[in-house]
Amino acid sequence: MLEFIRSIGKRRDEDGASAVEYGLLVAGIAALIVLIVFAFGGVISGVFSNTCHTVGSNVVSAGGSIGAATC
């Protein structure tokens, strides 16, 4: 019985430490994604808007008339 108690005390379970490390890694990646979105969000939005307006100005509707697409 004494040997069993000693073996329990010697075992170290480090699953909790690994979970904390993975949690910190995921939080760091999420923070980096948020920073990139805030930094480049306006630029990317402008590029898509310009592309949409360019494509939309050249759209021909089913009736044969030239119309504008909604962006």
CSV table of N, CA, C and O in Angstrom, one decimal:
chain,number,residue,atom,x,y,z
A,1,MET,N,0.8,-1.2,0.0
A,1,MET,CA,0.0,0.0,0.0
A,1,MET,C,0.9,1.3,0.0
A,1,MET,O,0.6,2.2,-0.7
A,2,LEU,N,1.9,1.2,0.8
A,2,LEU,CA,2.8,2.4,0.8
A,2,LEU,C,3.5,2.6,-0.5
A,2,LEU,O,3.7,3.8,-0.9
A,3,GLU,N,3.8,1.5,-1.2
A,3,GLU,CA,4.5,1.7,-2.5
A,3,GLU,C,3.5,2.3,-3.5
A,3,GLU,O,3.9,3.1,-4.4
A,4,PHE,N,2.2,2.0,-3.4
A,4,PHE,CA,1.2,2.6,-4.3
A,4,PHE,C,1.1,4.1,-4.1
A,4,PHE,O,1.0,4.8,-5.0
A,5,ILE,N,1.1,4.5,-2.8
A,5,ILE,CA,1.0,5.9,-2.5
A,5,ILE,C,2.3,6.7,-3.0
A,5,ILE,O,2.2,7.8,-3.6
A,6,ARG,N,3.4,6.0,-2.9
A,6,ARG,CA,4.6,6.7,-3.5
A,6,ARG,C,4.6,6.8,-5.0
A,6,ARG,O,5.0,7.8,-5.6
A,7,SER,N,4.0,5.8,-5.7
A,7,SER,CA,4.0,5.8,-7.1
A,7,SER,C,3.0,6.9,-7.6
A,7,SER,O,3.2,7.5,-8.6
A,8,ILE,N,2.0,7.1,-6.8
A,8,ILE,CA,1.0,8.2,-7.2
A,8,ILE,C,1.7,9.5,-7.0
A,8,ILE,O,1.5,10.4,-7.9
A,9,GLY,N,2.5,9.7,-6.0
A,9,GLY,CA,3.2,11.0,-5.8
A,9,GLY,C,4.3,11.3,-6.8
A,9,GLY,O,4.6,12.4,-7.1
A,10,LYS,N,4.9,10.2,-7.3
A,10,LYS,CA,5.9,10.4,-8.3
A,10,LYS,C,5.4,10.7,-9.7
A,10,LYS,O,6.1,11.4,-10.5
A,11,ARG,N,4.2,10.3,-10.0
A,11,ARG,CA,3.7,10.6,-11.4
A,11,ARG,C,3.3,12.0,-11.5
A,11,ARG,O,2.7,12.6,-10.7
A,12,ARG,N,3.8,12.6,-12.6
A,12,ARG,CA,3.5,14.0,-12.9
A,12,ARG,C,2.7,14.0,-14.2
A,12,ARG,O,3.2,13.6,-15.2
A,13,ASP,N,1.5,14.5,-14.1
A,13,ASP,CA,0.7,14.6,-15.3
A,13,ASP,C,0.8,16.1,-15.8
A,13,ASP,O,0.4,17.0,-15.1
A,14,GLU,N,1.4,16.2,-17.0
A,14,GLU,CA,1.6,17.6,-17.5
A,14,GLU,C,0.6,17.9,-18.7
A,14,GLU,O,0.9,18.8,-19.5
A,15,ASP,N,-0.5,17.2,-18.7
A,15,ASP,CA,-1.5,17.6,-19.7
A,15,ASP,C,-2.1,19.0,-19.5
A,15,ASP,O,-2.4,19.7,-20.5
A,16,GLY,N,-2.2,19.4,-18.3
A,16,GLY,CA,-2.7,20.8,-18.0
A,16,GLY,C,-1.8,21.8,-18.5
A,16,GLY,O,-2.2,22.8,-19.1
A,17,ALA,N,-0.5,21.6,-18.4
A,17,ALA,CA,0.5,22.6,-18.8
A,17,ALA,C,0.5,22.6,-20.4
A,17,ALA,O,0.6,23.7,-21.0
A,18,SER,N,0.3,21.5,-21.0
A,18,SER,CA,0.2,21.5,-22.5
A,18,SER,C,-1.0,22.2,-23.0
A,18,SER,O,-0.9,23.0,-23.9
A,19,ALA,N,-2.1,22.1,-22.3
A,19,ALA,CA,-3.3,22.7,-22.6
A,19,ALA,C,-3.2,24.2,-22.5
A,19,ALA,O,-3.6,25.0,-23.4
A,20,VAL,N,-2.5,24.7,-21.5
A,20,VAL,CA,-2.3,26.1,-21.3
A,20,VAL,C,-1.4,26.7,-22.4
A,20,VAL,O,-1.6,27.7,-22.9
A,21,GLU,N,-0.4,25.9,-22.7
A,21,GLU,CA,0.5,26.4,-23.8
A,21,GLU,C,-0.2,26.4,-25.1
A,21,GLU,O,0.0,27.4,-25.9
A,22,TYR,N,-1.0,25.5,-25.5
A,22,TYR,CA,-1.8,25.5,-26.7
A,22,TYR,C,-2.8,26.7,-26.6
A,22,TYR,O,-3.1,27.3,-27.7
A,23,GLY,N,-3.4,26.9,-25.5
A,23,GLY,CA,-4.3,28.1,-25.4
A,23,GLY,C,-3.6,29.4,-25.6
A,23,GLY,O,-4.2,30.3,-26.3
A,24,LEU,N,-2.4,29.6,-25.1
A,24,LEU,CA,-1.7,30.8,-25.3
A,24,LEU,C,-1.3,30.9,-26.8
A,24,LEU,O,-1.3,32.0,-27.4
A,25,LEU,N,-1.0,29.8,-27.4
A,25,LEU,CA,-0.6,29.8,-28.8
A,25,LEU,C,-1.8,30.2,-29.7
A,25,LEU,O,-1.7,31.1,-30.6
A,26,VAL,N,-3.0,29.7,-29.4
A,26,VAL,CA,-4.2,30.0,-30.1
A,26,VAL,C,-4.6,31.5,-29.9
A,26,VAL,O,-5.0,32.2,-30.8
A,27,ALA,N,-4.4,32.0,-28.7
A,27,ALA,CA,-4.7,33.4,-28.4
A,27,ALA,C,-3.8,34.3,-29.1
A,27,ALA,O,-4.2,35.4,-29.6
A,28,GLY,N,-2.5,34.0,-29.2
A,28,GLY,CA,-1.6,34.8,-29.9
A,28,GLY,C,-1.9,34.8,-31.4
A,28,GLY,O,-1.8,35.9,-32.0
A,29,ILE,N,-2.3,33.7,-32.0
A,29,ILE,CA,-2.6,33.7,-33.4
A,29,ILE,C,-3.9,34.5,-33.7
A,29,ILE,O,-4.0,35.2,-34.6
A,30,ALA,N,-4.9,34.4,-32.8
A,30,ALA,CA,-6.1,35.2,-32.9
A,30,ALA,C,-5.8,36.7,-32.8
A,30,ALA,O,-6.4,37.4,-33.6
A,31,ALA,N,-5.0,37.0,-31.9
A,31,ALA,CA,-4.6,38.5,-31.8
A,31,ALA,C,-3.9,39.0,-33.0
A,31,ALA,O,-4.2,40.1,-33.5
A,32,LEU,N,-3.1,38.1,-33.6
A,32,LEU,CA,-2.4,38.5,-34.8
A,32,LEU,C,-3.3,38.7,-36.0
A,32,LEU,O,-3.2,39.6,-36.8
A,33,ILE,N,-4.3,37.8,-36.1
A,33,ILE,CA,-5.3,37.9,-37.2
A,33,ILE,C,-6.1,39.2,-37.0
A,33,ILE,O,-6.4,39.9,-38.0
A,34,VAL,N,-6.5,39.5,-35.8
A,34,VAL,CA,-7.3,40.7,-35.5
A,34,VAL,C,-6.5,42.0,-35.9
A,34,VAL,O,-7.0,42.9,-36.5
A,35,LEU,N,-5.2,42.0,-35.5
A,35,LEU,CA,-4.4,43.1,-35.9
A,35,LEU,C,-4.2,43.3,-37.4
A,35,LEU,O,-4.3,44.4,-37.9
A,36,ILE,N,-4.1,42.2,-38.1
A,36,ILE,CA,-4.0,42.2,-39.6
A,36,ILE,C,-5.2,42.7,-40.2
A,36,ILE,O,-5.2,43.5,-41.1
A,37,VAL,N,-6.4,42.3,-39.7
A,37,VAL,CA,-7.7,42.7,-40.2
A,37,VAL,C,-7.9,44.2,-40.0
A,37,VAL,O,-8.3,44.9,-40.9
A,38,PHE,N,-7.5,44.7,-38.8
A,38,PHE,CA,-7.7,46.1,-38.6
A,38,PHE,C,-6.7,46.9,-39.4
A,38,PHE,O,-7.0,48.0,-39.9
A,39,ALA,N,-5.5,46.4,-39.6
A,39,ALA,CA,-4.5,47.2,-40.3
A,39,ALA,C,-4.8,47.3,-41.8
A,39,ALA,O,-4.6,48.3,-42.4
A,40,PHE,N,-5.2,46.2,-42.4
A,40,PHE,CA,-5.4,46.1,-43.8
A,40,PHE,C,-6.9,46.1,-44.2
A,40,PHE,O,-7.2,45.9,-45.4
A,41,GLY,N,-7.8,46.2,-43.3
A,41,GLY,CA,-9.2,46.1,-43.6
A,41,GLY,C,-9.7,47.1,-44.6
A,41,GLY,O,-10.4,46.8,-45.6
A,42,GLY,N,-9.3,48.4,-44.4
A,42,GLY,CA,-9.8,49.4,-45.3
A,42,GLY,C,-9.2,49.3,-46.7
A,42,GLY,O,-9.9,49.5,-47.7
A,43,VAL,N,-8.0,48.9,-46.8
A,43,VAL,CA,-7.3,48.7,-48.1
A,43,VAL,C,-8.0,47.6,-48.9
A,43,VAL,O,-8.3,47.7,-50.0
A,44,ILE,N,-8.2,46.5,-48.2
A,44,ILE,CA,-8.8,45.3,-48.9
A,44,ILE,C,-10.2,45.7,-49.3
A,44,ILE,O,-10.7,45.3,-50.4
A,45,SER,N,-11.0,46.4,-48.4
A,45,SER,CA,-12.3,46.8,-48.8
A,45,SER,C,-12.4,47.7,-50.0
A,45,SER,O,-13.2,47.5,-50.9
A,46,GLY,N,-11.4,48.6,-50.1
A,46,GLY,CA,-11.3,49.5,-51.2
A,46,GLY,C,-11.0,48.7,-52.5
A,46,GLY,O,-11.6,49.0,-53.6
A,47,VAL,N,-10.1,47.7,-52.5
A,47,VAL,CA,-9.8,46.9,-53.6
A,47,VAL,C,-11.0,46.2,-54.1
A,47,VAL,O,-11.3,46.2,-55.3
A,48,PHE,N,-11.8,45.5,-53.2
A,48,PHE,CA,-13.0,44.8,-53.6
A,48,PHE,C,-14.0,45.7,-54.2
A,48,PHE,O,-14.7,45.4,-55.1
A,49,SER,N,-14.2,46.9,-53.6
A,49,SER,CA,-15.2,47.8,-54.0
A,49,SER,C,-14.8,48.3,-55.4
A,49,SER,O,-15.7,48.4,-56.3
A,50,ASN,N,-13.6,48.6,-55.7
A,50,ASN,CA,-13.2,49.1,-57.0
A,50,ASN,C,-13.4,48.0,-58.0
A,50,ASN,O,-13.9,48.2,-59.2
A,51,THR,N,-13.1,46.7,-57.7
A,51,THR,CA,-13.3,45.6,-58.6
A,51,THR,C,-14.7,45.4,-58.9
A,51,THR,O,-15.1,45.2,-60.0
A,52,CYS,N,-15.6,45.5,-57.9
A,52,CYS,CA,-17.0,45.3,-58.0
A,52,CYS,C,-17.6,46.4,-58.9
A,52,CYS,O,-18.4,46.1,-59.8
A,53,HIS,N,-17.2,47.6,-58.8
A,53,HIS,CA,-17.7,48.7,-59.6
A,53,HIS,C,-17.2,48.6,-61.0
A,53,HIS,O,-17.9,48.9,-62.0
A,54,THR,N,-16.0,48.1,-61.2
A,54,THR,CA,-15.5,47.9,-62.6
A,54,THR,C,-16.2,46.8,-63.3
A,54,THR,O,-16.6,47.0,-64.4
A,55,VAL,N,-16.4,45.7,-62.6
A,55,VAL,CA,-17.2,44.6,-63.2
A,55,VAL,C,-18.6,45.0,-63.4
A,55,VAL,O,-19.2,44.7,-64.4
A,56,GLY,N,-19.2,45.7,-62.4
A,56,GLY,CA,-20.6,46.1,-62.5
A,56,GLY,C,-20.9,47.1,-63.6
A,56,GLY,O,-22.0,47.1,-64.1
A,57,SER,N,-19.9,47.9,-64.0
A,57,SER,CA,-20.2,48.9,-65.0
A,57,SER,C,-20.2,48.2,-66.4
A,57,SER,O,-20.7,48.8,-67.4
A,58,ASN,N,-19.7,47.0,-66.5
A,58,ASN,CA,-19.7,46.3,-67.8
A,58,ASN,C,-20.7,45.2,-67.9
A,58,ASN,O,-20.6,44.3,-68.7
A,59,VAL,N,-21.7,45.1,-67.0
A,59,VAL,CA,-22.7,44.1,-66.9
A,59,VAL,C,-23.8,44.3,-68.0
A,59,VAL,O,-24.3,45.4,-68.0
A,60,VAL,N,-24.1,43.3,-68.7
A,60,VAL,CA,-25.2,43.4,-69.7
A,60,VAL,C,-26.3,42.6,-69.1
A,60,VAL,O,-26.2,41.4,-68.8
A,61,SER,N,-27.5,43.2,-68.9
A,61,SER,CA,-28.6,42.5,-68.4
A,61,SER,C,-29.3,41.5,-69.4
A,61,SER,O,-28.9,41.6,-70.6
A,62,ALA,N,-30.2,40.7,-68.9
A,62,ALA,CA,-30.9,39.8,-69.8
A,62,ALA,C,-31.6,40.4,-70.9
A,62,ALA,O,-31.8,39.9,-72.0
A,63,GLY,N,-32.2,41.7,-70.8
A,63,GLY,CA,-32.9,42.4,-71.8
A,63,GLY,C,-32.0,43.0,-72.8
A,63,GLY,O,-32.5,43.6,-73.8
A,64,GLY,N,-30.7,42.9,-72.7
A,64,GLY,CA,-29.8,43.5,-73.6
A,64,GLY,C,-29.3,44.9,-73.3
A,64,GLY,O,-28.4,45.4,-73.9
A,65,SER,N,-29.8,45.5,-72.2
A,65,SER,CA,-29.4,46.8,-71.8
A,65,SER,C,-28.2,46.7,-70.8
A,65,SER,O,-28.1,45.7,-70.1
A,66,ILE,N,-27.4,47.7,-70.8
A,66,ILE,CA,-26.3,47.7,-69.9
A,66,ILE,C,-26.8,48.2,-68.5
A,66,ILE,O,-27.4,49.3,-68.4
A,67,GLY,N,-26.5,47.5,-67.5
A,67,GLY,CA,-26.9,47.9,-66.2
A,67,GLY,C,-25.8,47.8,-65.2
A,67,GLY,O,-24.7,47.5,-65.5
A,68,ALA,N,-26.0,48.2,-64.0
A,68,ALA,CA,-25.0,48.3,-63.0
A,68,ALA,C,-25.3,47.2,-61.9
A,68,ALA,O,-26.4,47.0,-61.5
A,69,ALA,N,-24.3,46.4,-61.6
A,69,ALA,CA,-24.4,45.4,-60.5
A,69,ALA,C,-24.4,46.0,-59.2
A,69,ALA,O,-23.8,47.1,-58.9
A,70,THR,N,-25.1,45.4,-58.2
A,70,THR,CA,-25.1,45.9,-56.9
A,70,THR,C,-23.9,45.3,-56.1
A,70,THR,O,-23.7,44.1,-56.2
A,71,CYS,N,-23.1,46.1,-55.5
A,71,CYS,CA,-21.9,45.6,-54.8
A,71,CYS,C,-22.2,45.4,-53.3
A,71,CYS,O,-22.7,46.1,-52.6
